[in-house]
Short mmCIF file of C-alpha atoms in Angstrom, two decimals:
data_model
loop_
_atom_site.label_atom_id
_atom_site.label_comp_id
_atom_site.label_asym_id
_atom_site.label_seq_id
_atom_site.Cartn_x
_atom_site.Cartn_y
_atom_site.Cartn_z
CA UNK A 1 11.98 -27.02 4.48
CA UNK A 2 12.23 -27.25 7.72
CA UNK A 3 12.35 -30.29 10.53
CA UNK A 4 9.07 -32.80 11.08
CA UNK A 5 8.29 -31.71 14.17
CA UNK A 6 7.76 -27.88 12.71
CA UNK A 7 6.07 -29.13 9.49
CA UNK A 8 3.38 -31.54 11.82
CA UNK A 9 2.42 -28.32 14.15
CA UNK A 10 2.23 -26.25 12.02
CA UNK A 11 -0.35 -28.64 9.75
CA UNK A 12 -2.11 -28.91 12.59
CA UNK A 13 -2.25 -25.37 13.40
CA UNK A 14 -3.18 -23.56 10.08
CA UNK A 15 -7.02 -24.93 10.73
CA UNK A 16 -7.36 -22.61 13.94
CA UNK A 17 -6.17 -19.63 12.10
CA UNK A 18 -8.31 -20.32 9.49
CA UNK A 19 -11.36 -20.81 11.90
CA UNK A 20 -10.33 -17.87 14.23
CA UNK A 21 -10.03 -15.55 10.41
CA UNK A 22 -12.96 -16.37 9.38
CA UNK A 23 -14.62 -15.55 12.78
CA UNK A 24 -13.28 -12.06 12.83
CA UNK A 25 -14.13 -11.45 9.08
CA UNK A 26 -17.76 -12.53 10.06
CA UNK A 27 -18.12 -11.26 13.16
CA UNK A 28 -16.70 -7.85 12.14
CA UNK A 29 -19.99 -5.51 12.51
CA UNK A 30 -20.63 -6.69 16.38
CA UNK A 31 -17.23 -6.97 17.37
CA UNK A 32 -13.95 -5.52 17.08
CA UNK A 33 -12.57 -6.62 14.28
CA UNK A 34 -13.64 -6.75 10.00
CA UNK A 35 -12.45 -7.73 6.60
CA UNK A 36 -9.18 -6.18 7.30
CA UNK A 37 -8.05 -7.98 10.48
CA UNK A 38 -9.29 -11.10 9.31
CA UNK A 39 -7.60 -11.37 6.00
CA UNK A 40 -4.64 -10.21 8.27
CA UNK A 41 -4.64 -12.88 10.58
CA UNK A 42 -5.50 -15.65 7.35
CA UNK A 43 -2.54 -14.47 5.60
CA UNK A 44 -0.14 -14.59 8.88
CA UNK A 45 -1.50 -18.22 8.74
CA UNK A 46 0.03 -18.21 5.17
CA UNK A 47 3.29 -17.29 5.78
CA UNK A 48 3.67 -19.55 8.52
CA UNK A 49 3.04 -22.43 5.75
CA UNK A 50 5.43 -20.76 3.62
CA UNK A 51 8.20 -20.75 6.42
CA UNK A 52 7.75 -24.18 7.55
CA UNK A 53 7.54 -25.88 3.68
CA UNK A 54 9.18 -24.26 1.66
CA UNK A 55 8.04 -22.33 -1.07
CA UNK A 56 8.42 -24.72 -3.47
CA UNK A 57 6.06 -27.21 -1.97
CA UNK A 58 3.54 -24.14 -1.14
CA UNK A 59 3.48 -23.91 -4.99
CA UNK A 60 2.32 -27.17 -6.18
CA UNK A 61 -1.48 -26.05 -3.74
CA UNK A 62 -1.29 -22.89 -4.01
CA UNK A 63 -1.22 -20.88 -7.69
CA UNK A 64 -0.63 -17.29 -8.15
CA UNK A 65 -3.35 -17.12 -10.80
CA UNK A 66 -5.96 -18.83 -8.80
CA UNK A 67 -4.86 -15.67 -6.26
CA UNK A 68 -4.98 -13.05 -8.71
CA UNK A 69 -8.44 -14.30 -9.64
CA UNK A 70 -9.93 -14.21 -6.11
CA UNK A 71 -8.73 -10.55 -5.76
CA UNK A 72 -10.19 -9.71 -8.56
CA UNK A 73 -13.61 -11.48 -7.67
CA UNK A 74 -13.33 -9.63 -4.37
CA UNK A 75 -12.98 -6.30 -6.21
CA UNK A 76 -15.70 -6.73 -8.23
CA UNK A 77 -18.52 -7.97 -5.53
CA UNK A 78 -17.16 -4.72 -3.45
CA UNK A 79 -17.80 -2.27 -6.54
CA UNK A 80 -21.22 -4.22 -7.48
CA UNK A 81 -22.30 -3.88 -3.73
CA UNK A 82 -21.76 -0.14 -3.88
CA UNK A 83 -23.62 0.08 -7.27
CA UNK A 84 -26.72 -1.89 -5.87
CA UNK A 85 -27.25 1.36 -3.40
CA UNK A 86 -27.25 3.47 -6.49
CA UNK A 87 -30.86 4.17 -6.84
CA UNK A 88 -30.52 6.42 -3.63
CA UNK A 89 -26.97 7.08 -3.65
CA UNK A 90 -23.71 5.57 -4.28
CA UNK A 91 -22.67 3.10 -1.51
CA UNK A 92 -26.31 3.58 -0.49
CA UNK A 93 -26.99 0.71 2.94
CA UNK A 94 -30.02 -0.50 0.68
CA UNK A 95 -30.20 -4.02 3.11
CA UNK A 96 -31.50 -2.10 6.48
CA UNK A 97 -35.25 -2.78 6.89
CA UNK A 98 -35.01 -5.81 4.46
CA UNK A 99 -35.22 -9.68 5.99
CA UNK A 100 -31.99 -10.45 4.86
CA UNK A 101 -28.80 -8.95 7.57
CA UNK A 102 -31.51 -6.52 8.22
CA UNK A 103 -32.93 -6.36 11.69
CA UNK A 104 -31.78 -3.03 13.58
CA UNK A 105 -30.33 -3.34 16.94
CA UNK A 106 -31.90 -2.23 19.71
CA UNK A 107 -30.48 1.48 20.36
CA UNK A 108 -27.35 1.95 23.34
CA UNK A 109 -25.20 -0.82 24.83
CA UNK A 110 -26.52 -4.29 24.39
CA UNK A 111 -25.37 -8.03 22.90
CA UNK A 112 -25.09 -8.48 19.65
CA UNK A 113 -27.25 -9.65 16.92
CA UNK A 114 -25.88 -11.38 13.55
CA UNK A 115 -28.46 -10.95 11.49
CA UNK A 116 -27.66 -6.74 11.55
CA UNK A 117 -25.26 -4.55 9.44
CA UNK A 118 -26.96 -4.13 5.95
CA UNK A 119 -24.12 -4.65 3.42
CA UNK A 120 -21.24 -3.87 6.02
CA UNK A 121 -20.82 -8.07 6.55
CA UNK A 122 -21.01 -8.33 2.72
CA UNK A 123 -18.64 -5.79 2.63
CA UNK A 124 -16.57 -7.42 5.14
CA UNK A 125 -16.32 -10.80 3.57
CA UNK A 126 -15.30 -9.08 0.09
CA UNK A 127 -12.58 -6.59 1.31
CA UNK A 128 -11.14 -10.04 3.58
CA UNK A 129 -11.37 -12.21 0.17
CA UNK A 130 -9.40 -9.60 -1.55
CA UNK A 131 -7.03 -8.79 1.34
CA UNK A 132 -6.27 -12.38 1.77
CA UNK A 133 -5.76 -13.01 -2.06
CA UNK A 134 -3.37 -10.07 -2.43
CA UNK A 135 -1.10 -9.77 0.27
CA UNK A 136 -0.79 -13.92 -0.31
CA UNK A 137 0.16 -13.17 -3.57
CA UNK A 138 2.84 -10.56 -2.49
CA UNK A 139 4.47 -12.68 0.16
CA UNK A 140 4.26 -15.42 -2.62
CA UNK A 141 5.53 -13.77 -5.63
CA UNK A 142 8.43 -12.27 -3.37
CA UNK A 143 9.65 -15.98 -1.52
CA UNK A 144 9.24 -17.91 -4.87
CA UNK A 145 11.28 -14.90 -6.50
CA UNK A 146 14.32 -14.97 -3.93
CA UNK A 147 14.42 -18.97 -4.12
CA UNK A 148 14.94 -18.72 -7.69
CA UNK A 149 11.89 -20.26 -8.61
CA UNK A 150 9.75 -19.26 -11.81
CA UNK A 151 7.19 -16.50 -10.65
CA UNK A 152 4.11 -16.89 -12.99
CA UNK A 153 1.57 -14.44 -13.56
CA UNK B 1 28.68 21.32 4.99
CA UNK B 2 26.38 19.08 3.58
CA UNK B 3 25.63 17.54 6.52
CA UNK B 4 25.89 20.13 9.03
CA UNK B 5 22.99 21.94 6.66
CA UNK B 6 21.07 18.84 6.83
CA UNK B 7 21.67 18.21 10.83
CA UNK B 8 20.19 22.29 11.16
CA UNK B 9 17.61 22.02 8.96
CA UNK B 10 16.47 18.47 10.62
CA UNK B 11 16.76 20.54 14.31
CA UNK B 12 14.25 23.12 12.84
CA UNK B 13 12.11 21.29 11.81
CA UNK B 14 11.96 19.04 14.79
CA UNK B 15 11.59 21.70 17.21
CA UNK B 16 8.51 22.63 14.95
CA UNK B 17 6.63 19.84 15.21
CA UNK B 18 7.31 19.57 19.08
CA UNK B 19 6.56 23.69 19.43
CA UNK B 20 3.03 22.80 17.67
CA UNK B 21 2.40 19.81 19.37
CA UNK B 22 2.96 21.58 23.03
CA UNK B 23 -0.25 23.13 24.72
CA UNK B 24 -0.90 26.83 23.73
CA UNK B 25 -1.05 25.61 20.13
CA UNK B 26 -2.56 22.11 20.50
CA UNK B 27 -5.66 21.51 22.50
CA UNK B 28 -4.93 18.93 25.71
CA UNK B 29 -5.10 15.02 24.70
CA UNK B 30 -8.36 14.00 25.81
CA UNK B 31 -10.55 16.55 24.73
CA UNK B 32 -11.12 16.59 20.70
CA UNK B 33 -13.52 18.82 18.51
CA UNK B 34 -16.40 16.06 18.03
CA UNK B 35 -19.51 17.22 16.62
CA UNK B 36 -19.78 14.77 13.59
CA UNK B 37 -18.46 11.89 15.24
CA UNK B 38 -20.95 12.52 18.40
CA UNK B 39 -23.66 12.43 15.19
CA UNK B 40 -22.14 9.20 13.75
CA UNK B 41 -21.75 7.40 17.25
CA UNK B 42 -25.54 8.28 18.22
CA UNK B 43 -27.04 7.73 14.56
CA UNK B 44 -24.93 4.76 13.84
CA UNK B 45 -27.07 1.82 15.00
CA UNK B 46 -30.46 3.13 13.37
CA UNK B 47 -28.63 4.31 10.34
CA UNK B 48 -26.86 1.30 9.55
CA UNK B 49 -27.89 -1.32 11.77
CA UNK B 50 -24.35 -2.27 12.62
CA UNK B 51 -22.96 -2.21 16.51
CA UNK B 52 -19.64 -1.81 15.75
CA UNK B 53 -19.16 2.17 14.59
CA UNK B 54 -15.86 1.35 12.78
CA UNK B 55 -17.24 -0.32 10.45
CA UNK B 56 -20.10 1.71 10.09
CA UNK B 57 -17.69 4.63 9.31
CA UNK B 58 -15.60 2.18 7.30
CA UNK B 59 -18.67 0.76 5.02
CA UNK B 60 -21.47 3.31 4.97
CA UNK B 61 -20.47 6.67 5.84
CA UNK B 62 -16.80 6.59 4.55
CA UNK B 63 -17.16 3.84 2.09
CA UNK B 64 -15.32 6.23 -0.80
CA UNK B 65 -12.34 6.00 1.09
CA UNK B 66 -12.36 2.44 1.27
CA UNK B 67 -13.22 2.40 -2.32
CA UNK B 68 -9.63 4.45 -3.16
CA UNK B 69 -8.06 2.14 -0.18
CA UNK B 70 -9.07 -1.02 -2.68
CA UNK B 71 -7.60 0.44 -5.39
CA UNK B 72 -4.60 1.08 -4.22
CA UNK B 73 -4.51 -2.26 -2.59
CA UNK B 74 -4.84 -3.74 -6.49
CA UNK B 75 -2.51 -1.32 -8.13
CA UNK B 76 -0.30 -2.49 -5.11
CA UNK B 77 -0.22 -6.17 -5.87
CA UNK B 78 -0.39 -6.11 -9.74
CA UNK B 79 2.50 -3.85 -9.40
CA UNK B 80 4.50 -6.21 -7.54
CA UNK B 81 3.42 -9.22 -9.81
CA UNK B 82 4.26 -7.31 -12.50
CA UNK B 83 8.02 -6.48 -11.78
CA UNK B 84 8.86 -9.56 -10.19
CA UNK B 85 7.58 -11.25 -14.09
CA UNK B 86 9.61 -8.48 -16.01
CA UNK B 87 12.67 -8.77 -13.83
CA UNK B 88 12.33 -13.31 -14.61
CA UNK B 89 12.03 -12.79 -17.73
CA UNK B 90 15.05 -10.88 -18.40
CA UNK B 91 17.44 -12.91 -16.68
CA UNK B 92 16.34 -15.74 -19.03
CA UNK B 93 16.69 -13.46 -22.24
CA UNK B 94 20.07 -12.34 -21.64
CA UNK C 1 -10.41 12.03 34.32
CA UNK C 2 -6.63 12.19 35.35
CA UNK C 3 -4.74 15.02 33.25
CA UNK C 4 -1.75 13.62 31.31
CA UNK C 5 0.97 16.61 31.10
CA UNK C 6 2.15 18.58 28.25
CA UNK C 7 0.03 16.21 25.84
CA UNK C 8 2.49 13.42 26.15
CA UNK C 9 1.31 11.13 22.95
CA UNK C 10 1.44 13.92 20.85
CA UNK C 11 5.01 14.79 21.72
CA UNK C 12 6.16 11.04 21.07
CA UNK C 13 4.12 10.89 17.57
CA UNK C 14 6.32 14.37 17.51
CA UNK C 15 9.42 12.51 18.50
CA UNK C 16 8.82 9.52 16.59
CA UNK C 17 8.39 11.80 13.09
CA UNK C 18 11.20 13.67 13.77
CA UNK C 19 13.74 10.68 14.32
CA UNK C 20 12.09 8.88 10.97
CA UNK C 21 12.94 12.09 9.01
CA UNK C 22 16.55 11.79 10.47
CA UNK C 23 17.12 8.39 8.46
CA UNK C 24 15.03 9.39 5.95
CA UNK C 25 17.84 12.10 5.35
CA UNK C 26 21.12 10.98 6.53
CA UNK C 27 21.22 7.39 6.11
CA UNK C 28 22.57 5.60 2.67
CA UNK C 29 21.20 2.07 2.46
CA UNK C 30 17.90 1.53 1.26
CA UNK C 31 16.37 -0.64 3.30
CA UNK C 32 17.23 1.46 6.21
CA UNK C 33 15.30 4.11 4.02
CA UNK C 34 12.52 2.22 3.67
CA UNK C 35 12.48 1.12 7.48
CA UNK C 36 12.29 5.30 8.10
CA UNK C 37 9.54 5.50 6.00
CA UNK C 38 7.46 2.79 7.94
CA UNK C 39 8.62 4.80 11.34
CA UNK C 40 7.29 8.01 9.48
CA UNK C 41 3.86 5.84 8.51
CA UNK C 42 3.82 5.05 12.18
CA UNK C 43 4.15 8.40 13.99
CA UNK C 44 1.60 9.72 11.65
CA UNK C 45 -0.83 6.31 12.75
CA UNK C 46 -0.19 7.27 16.48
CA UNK C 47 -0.93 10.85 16.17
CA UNK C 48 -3.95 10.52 14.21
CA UNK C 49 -5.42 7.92 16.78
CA UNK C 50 -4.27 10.09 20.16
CA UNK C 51 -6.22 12.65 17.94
CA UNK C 52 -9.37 11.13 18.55
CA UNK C 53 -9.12 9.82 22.11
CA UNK C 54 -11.67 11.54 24.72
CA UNK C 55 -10.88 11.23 28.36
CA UNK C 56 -12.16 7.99 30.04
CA UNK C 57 -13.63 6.72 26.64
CA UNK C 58 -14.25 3.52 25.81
CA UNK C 59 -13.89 1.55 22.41
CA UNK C 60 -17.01 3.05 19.80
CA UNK C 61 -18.65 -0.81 19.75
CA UNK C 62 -22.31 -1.04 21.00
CA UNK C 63 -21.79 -5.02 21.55
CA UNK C 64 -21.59 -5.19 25.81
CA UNK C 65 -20.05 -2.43 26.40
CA UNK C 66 -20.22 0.01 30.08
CA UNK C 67 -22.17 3.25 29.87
CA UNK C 68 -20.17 6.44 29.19
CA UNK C 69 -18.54 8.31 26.58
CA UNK C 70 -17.05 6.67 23.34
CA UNK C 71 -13.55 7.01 21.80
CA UNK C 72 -14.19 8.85 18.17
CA UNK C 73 -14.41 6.57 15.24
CA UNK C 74 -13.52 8.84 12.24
CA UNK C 75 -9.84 8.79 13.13
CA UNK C 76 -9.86 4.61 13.66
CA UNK C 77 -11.19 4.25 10.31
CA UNK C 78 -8.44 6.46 8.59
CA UNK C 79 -6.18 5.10 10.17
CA UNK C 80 -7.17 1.37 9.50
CA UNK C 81 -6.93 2.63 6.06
CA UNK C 82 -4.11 4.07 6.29
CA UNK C 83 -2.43 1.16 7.81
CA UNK C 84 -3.17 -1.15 4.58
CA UNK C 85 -2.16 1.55 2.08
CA UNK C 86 1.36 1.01 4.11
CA UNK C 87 1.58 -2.06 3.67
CA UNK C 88 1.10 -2.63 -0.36
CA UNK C 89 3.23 0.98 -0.75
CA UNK C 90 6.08 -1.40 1.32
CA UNK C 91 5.44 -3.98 -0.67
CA UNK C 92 5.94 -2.22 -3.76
CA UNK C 93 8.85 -0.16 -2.62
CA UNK C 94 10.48 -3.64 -1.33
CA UNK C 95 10.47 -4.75 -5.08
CA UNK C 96 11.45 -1.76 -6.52
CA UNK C 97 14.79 -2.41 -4.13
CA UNK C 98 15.33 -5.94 -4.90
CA UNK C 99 15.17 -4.59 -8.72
CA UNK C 100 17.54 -1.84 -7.65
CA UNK C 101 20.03 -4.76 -6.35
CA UNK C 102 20.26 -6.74 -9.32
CA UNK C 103 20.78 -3.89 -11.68
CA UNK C 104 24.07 -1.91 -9.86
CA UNK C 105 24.67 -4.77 -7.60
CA UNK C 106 24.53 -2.76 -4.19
CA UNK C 107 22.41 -1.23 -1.96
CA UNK C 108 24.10 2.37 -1.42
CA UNK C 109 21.92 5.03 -2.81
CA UNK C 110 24.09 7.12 -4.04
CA UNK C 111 24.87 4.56 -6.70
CA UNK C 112 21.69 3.61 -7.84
CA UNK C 113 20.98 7.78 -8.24
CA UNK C 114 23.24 7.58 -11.29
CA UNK C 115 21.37 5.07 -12.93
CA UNK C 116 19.85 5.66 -16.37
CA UNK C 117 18.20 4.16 -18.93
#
């Protein structure tokens, strides 16, 4: 654990990289960005908990199994997504045209619209849940291992 | 010897890569084939609806890929859980 | 378009493979092994996206963006796949290593080769 003044900015900090991870997972069909990067940038936030606690304290909010779980969940609403499409095709776009994320952008250069993408932000928020959830539970599993602590399922 | 064979064979294999890297063999930086991604970049906003072609690629046209990616991703991390619980639990048993 | 001589990204993806293989071969501990094989990952990430760059291109995103031609997307989305295979593959083969340490008690390779059973 480190010294006060480490553990109090960085408390304050982890709810910006939360916000600005969750922007770039939602965002990520009109701007750079997607499920990937997002996830990416939550789980940096993660680790910057885990160096400032310790990962002792990091286990008492934060439980392997509750991770294991959300990847999981994140799995599943990916494959079910792609299985919705099926009556045209597998990963079939079956939201274009439809009310919901289904407006079509106006063709060549122009500002974005939110309410776009067909599954893609759908997409993007599953493949970010399961990103975050598993590369958590990595950097987890492998600090609570090297500190001698119990590693649970 | 060993190592001489290895430093010779490494040599080879790295004036390979840089002989098919070098013009006459590889086309100039700059100017790839493109016909399927001049389709997707055209297509991609009446296809999909989605401004950002990445993700297009990433989530509708590729989406397989990504599919495989996720797996792996899984197999990845129950991997590591896995050990890391094996490896505990023998400490404690012997 | 300005010409860049003797396709200078592909020569340092080139460069970048061929000193990753050199660890790969000749060094003994592990996790300098496993440090060439993230080099090796990243060559093959640089030459796949100097692969798809056209000449004066801009990023392919519609969202206020200047006229003109667009960078091609195919070889961004491989390798943003390609970049989070890397990272669970390290993962795993970080594990495998700290398994590897507590069973001969070193990190030399050539002693964990003769390990069995």
């Amino acid at each position: 654990m480190l010294s006060k003044i480490v553990r109090t900015v960085a408390n304050q900090l982890i709810l910006f990289i939360l916000i600005f991870g969750l922007y770039v997972i939602a965002h990520g069909h009109i701007t750079p960005g997607g499920g990937f990067q997002g996830g990416a940038i939550i789980v940096s936030g993660v680790i910057m908990l885990l160096v400032a606690f310790s990962s002792k304290e990091l286990k008492k909010s934060l439980r392997e199994r509750v991770l294991s779980i959300m990847e999981s969940t994140g799995a599943l609403i990916f494959a079910a997504l792609a299985f919705a499409g099926i009556g045209t095709v597998f990963f079939y776009n079956f939201l274009v045209g439809t009310p919901i994320f289904g407006r079509i952008p106006v063709p060549g250069p122009g500002p974005g619209d939110i309410w776009t993408g067909g599954v893609i932000p759908l997409m993007n928020f599953a493949v970010g849940l399961k990103v975050i959830a598993g590369l958590s539970a990595v950097v987890l599993a492998i600090a609570l291992f090297s500190s001698g602590e119990e590693v649970e399922e | 010897m060993r190592q001489v064979t290895g430093l010779i064979l490494l040599l080879v294999l790295v004036a390979l890569l840089v002989w098919g890297v070098l013009p006459p063999i590889m086309r100039d930086f700059g100017y790839p084939p493109s016909d399927m991604d001049d389709y997707i970049i055209e297509n991609a906003q009446e296809e999909t609806g989605s401004n950002n072609v990445v993700a297009a690629v990433l989530f509708d046209y590729r989406a397989l890929d990504t599919l495989g990616e996720a797996t792996i991703l899984f197999t990845a991390v129950m991997g590591v859980l896995l050990l890391l619980r094996t490896l505990k639990r023998k400490e404690e048993s012997s | 378009m300005e010409y860049i001589p003797l396709n200078f990204p592909f020569l340092a993806a080139a460069l970048l493979v061929g000193v990753s293989f050199y660890i790969i071969i000749f060094k003994k501990n592990l996790i300098k092994l496993i440090m060439g094989i993230a080099m090796l990952a990243a060559g093959v990430n640089l030459f796949l996206v100097s692969l798809g760059y056209r000449a004066g291109g801009t990023a392919p995103i519609y969202t206020d963006v200047p006229e003109g031609p667009m960078v091609l997307s195919v070889p961004q989305a491989l390798t943003l796949t390609s970049i989070v295979i890397n990272v669970a593959v390290l993962a795993l083969m970080l594990t495998m290593v700290i398994h590897i340490y507590r069973h001969t008690g070193s990190l030399d390779s050539e002693k964990s080769r003769k390990m069995k059973g």
